[in-house]
Short mmCIF file of C-alpha atoms in Angstrom, two decimals:
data_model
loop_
_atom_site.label_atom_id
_atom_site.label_comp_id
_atom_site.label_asym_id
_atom_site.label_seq_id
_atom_site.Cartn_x
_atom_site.Cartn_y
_atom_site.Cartn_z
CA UNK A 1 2.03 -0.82 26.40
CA UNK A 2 -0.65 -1.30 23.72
CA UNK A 3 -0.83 -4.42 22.39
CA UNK A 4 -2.95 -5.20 18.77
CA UNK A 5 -3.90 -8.66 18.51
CA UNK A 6 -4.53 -10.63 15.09
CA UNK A 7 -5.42 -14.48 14.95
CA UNK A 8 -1.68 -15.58 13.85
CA UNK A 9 -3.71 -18.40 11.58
CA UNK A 10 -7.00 -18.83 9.66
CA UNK A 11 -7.36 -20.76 6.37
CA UNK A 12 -10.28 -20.47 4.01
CA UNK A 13 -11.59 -22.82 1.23
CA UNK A 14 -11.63 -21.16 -2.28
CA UNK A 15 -14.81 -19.31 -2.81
CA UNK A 16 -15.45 -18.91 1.11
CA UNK A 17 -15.48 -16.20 3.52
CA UNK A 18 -13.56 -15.20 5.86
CA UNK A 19 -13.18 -12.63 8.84
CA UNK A 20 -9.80 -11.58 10.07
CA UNK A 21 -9.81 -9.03 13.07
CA UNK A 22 -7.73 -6.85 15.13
CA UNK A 23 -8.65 -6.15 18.41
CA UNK A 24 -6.64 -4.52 21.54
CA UNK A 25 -5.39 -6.12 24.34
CA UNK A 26 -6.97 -3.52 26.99
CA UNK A 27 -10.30 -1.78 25.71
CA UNK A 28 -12.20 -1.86 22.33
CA UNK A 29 -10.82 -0.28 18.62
CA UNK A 30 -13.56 1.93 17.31
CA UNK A 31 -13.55 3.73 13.96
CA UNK A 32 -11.62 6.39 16.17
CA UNK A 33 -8.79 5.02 15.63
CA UNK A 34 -8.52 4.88 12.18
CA UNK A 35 -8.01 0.80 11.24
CA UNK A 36 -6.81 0.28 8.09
CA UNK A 37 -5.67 -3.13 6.11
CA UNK A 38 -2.94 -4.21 4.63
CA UNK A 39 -2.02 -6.92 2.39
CA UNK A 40 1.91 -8.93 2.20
CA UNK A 41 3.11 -11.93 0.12
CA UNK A 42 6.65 -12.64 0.56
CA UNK A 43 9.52 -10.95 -0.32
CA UNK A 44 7.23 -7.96 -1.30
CA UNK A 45 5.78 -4.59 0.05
CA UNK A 46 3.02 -4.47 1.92
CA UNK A 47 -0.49 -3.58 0.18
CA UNK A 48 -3.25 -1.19 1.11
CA UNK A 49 -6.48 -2.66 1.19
CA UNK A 50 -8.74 -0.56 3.80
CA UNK A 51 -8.36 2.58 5.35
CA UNK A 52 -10.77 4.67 7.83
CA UNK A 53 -12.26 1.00 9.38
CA UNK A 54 -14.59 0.46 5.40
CA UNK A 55 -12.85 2.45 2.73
CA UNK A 56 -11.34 0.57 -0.10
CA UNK A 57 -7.96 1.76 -1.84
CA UNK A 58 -7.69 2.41 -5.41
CA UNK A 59 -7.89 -1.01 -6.86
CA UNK A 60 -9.06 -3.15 -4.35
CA UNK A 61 -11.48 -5.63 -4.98
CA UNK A 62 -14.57 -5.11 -3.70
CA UNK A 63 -14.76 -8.84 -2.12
CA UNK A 64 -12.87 -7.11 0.34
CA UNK A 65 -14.59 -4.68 2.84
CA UNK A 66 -13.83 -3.55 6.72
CA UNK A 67 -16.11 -3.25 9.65
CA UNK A 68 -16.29 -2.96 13.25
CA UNK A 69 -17.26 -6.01 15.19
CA UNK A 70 -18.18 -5.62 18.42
CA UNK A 71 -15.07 -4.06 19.92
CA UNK A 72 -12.54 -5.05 16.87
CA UNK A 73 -11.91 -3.89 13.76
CA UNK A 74 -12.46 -6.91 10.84
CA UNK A 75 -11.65 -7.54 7.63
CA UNK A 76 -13.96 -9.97 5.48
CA UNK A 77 -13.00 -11.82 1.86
CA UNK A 78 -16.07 -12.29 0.38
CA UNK A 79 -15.15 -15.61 -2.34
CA UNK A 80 -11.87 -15.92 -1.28
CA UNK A 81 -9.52 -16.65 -4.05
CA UNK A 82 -6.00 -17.99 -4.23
CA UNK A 83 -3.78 -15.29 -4.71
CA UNK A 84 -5.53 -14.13 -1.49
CA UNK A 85 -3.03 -16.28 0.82
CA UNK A 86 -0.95 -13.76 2.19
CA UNK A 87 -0.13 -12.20 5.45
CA UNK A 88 -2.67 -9.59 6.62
CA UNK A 89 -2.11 -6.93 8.93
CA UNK A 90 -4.09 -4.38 11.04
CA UNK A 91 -3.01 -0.84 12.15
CA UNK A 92 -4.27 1.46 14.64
CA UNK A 93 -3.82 5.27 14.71
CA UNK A 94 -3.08 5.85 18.61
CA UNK A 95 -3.53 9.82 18.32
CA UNK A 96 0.37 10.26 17.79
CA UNK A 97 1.47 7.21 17.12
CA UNK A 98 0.80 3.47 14.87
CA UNK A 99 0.40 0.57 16.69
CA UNK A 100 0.60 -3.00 14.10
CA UNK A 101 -1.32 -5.75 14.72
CA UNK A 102 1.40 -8.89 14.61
CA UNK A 103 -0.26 -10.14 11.42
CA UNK A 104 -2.55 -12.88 9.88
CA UNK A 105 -1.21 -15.70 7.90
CA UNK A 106 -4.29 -16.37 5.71
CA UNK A 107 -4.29 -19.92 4.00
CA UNK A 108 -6.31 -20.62 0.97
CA UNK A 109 -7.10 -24.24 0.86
CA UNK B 1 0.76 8.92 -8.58
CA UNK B 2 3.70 9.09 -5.88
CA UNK B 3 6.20 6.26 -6.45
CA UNK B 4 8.62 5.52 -3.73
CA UNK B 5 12.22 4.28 -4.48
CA UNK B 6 14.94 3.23 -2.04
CA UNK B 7 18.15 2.77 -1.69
CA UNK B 8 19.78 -0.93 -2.19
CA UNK B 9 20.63 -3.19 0.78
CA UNK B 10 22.83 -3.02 3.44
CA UNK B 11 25.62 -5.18 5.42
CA UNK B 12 26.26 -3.25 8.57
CA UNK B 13 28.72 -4.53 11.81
CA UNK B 14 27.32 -4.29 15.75
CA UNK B 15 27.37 -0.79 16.41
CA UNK B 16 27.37 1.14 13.13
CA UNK B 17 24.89 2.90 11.86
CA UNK B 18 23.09 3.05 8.48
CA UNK B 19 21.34 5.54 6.44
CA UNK B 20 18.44 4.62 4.28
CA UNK B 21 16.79 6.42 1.30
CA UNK B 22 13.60 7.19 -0.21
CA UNK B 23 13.39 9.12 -3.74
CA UNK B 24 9.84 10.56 -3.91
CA UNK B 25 8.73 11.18 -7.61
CA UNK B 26 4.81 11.96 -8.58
CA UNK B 27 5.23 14.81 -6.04
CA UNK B 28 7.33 16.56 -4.02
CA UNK B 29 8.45 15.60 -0.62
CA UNK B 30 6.58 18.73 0.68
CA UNK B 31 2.99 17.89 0.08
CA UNK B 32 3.64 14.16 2.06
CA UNK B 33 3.93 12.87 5.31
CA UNK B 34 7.06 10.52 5.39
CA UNK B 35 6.92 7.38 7.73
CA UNK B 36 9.34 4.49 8.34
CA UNK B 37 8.51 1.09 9.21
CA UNK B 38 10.57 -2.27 9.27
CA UNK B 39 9.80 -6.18 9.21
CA UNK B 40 12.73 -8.29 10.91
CA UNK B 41 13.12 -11.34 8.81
CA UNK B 42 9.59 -13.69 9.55
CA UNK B 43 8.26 -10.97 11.63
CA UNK B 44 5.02 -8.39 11.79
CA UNK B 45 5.83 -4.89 10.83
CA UNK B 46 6.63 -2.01 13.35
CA UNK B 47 6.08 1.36 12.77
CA UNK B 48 9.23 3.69 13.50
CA UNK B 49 8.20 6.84 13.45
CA UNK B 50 7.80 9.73 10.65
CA UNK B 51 6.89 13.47 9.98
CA UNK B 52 3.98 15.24 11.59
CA UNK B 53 2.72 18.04 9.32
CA UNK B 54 0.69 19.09 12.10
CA UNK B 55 3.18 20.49 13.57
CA UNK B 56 5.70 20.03 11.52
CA UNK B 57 8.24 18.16 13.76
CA UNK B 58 9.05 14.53 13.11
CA UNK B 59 7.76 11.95 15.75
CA UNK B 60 9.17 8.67 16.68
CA UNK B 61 8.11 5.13 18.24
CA UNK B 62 9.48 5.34 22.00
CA UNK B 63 11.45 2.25 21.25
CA UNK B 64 13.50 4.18 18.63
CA UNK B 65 13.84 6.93 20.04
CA UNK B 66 17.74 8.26 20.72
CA UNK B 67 18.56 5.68 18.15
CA UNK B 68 17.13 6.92 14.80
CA UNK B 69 16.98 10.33 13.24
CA UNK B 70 14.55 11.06 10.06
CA UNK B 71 15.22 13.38 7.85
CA UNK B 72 14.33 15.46 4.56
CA UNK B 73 16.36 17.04 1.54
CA UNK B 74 12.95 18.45 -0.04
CA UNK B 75 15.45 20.15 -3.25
CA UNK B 76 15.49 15.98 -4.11
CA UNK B 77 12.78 15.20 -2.78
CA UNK B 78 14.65 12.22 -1.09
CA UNK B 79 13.53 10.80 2.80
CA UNK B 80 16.26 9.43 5.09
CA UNK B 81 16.28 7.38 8.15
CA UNK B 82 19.07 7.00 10.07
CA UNK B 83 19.68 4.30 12.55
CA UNK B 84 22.75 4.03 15.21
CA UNK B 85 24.07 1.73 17.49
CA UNK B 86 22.69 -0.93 14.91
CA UNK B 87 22.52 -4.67 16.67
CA UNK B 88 21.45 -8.07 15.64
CA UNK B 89 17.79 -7.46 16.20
CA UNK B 90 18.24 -4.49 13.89
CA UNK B 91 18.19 -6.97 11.11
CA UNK B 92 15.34 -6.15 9.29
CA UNK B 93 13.59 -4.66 5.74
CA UNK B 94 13.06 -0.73 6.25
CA UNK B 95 10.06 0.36 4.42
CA UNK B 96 9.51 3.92 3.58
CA UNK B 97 5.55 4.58 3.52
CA UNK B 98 3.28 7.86 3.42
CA UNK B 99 0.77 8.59 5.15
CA UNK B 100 -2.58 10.52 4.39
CA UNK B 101 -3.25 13.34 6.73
CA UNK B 102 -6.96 12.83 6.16
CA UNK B 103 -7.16 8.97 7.30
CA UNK B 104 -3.67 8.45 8.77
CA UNK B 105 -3.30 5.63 6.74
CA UNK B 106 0.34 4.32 5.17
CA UNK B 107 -0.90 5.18 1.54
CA UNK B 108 2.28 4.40 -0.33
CA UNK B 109 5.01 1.98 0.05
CA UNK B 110 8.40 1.65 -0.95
CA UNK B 111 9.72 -1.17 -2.07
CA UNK B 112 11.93 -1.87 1.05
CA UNK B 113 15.60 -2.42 2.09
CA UNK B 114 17.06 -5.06 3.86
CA UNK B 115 19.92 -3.92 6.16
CA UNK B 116 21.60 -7.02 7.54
CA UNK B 117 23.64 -6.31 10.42
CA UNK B 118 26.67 -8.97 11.18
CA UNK B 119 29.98 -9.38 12.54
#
């Protein structure tokens, strides 16, 4: 079974950065399988922030950007703001199917 | 720019099933790939399953599978997904999404439905 892993928990002080990854529980995620980002405060729809591993939606701030490190994917908030506290979650293109990370409860304190 | 509507929530009893909607307007149901995915209440989200335009059958998660059905009316433009059997854990908000065939990526998002299922 594959298995995405997210920190469940990070918190960042306004104006900080922060990296948030997604890794996989056997073997490494490469830009092969497509990462992408998305964005969730409650009681709402999920966002898209980054698609392709480093591509930006429409709209997205650009104190947001994706990478690969090492063998996960990452997702780093360049000056972190408020309205950034949200739940953050990773999603991996498996060649026929998604696999979610379980999500990142980002705190903005 | 392809808005996604759905259909309004749902109260559902151990083993009945539910049908959600998704009106697609911007574009027609034709030129997108339609996905589901839900979030039980407090939980991650988990893809479901959704159209291949590869080759143009409709694919689902292995856990799903036998369970849901998703289907098309492309003269409204209008996405279903059909879950049976429905159970506690079924509980959940049902997103429709769509996903670019370029950088399989959920692109657009529906607002969600919550189907609560209860005795």
């Amino acid at each position: 079974q594959t298995v995405v892993t997210q920190e469940p928990s990070f918190s960042v002080s306004p104006g900080g950065t922060v990296t948030l990854t997604c890794g996989l529980s056997s073997g490494s995620v490469s830009t092969s399988y497509y990462p992408s980002w998305y964005q969730q405060t409650p009681g709402q729809a999920p966002r898209t922030l980054i698609y392709s591993t480093n591509t930006r939606s429409s709209g997205v701030p650009d104190r947001f950007s994706g990478s690969i490190l090492g063998n996960k994917a990452a997702l780093t908030i360049t000056g972190a703001q408020a309205d950034d506290e949200s739940d953050y979650y990773c999603v991996l293109y498996m060649g026929s199917f998604w696999v979610f990370g379980g999500g990142t409860k980002l705190t903005v304190l | 720019q392809v808005q996604l509507v759905q259909s309004g929530a749902e109260v559902k009893k151990p083993g009945a099933s539910v049908k959600v909607s998704c009106k697609v307007s911007g574009y027609t149901l034709t030129e997108l790939s339609m996905h589901w995915v839900r979030q039980a209440p407090g939980k991650g989200l988990e893809w479901m399953g959704g159209f291949d335009p590869e080759d143009g059958e409709t694919i689902y998660a292995q856990k799903f599978q036998g369970r849901v059905t998703m289907t098309e009316d492309t003269s409204t433009d209008t996405a279903y997904m059909e879950l049976s059997s429905l159970r506690s854990e079924d509980t959940a908000v049902y997103y429709c999404a769509t996903v670019d065939g370029d950088y399989v990526y959920f692109q657009h998002w529906g607002q969600g439905t919550l189907v609560t299922v209860s005795s």
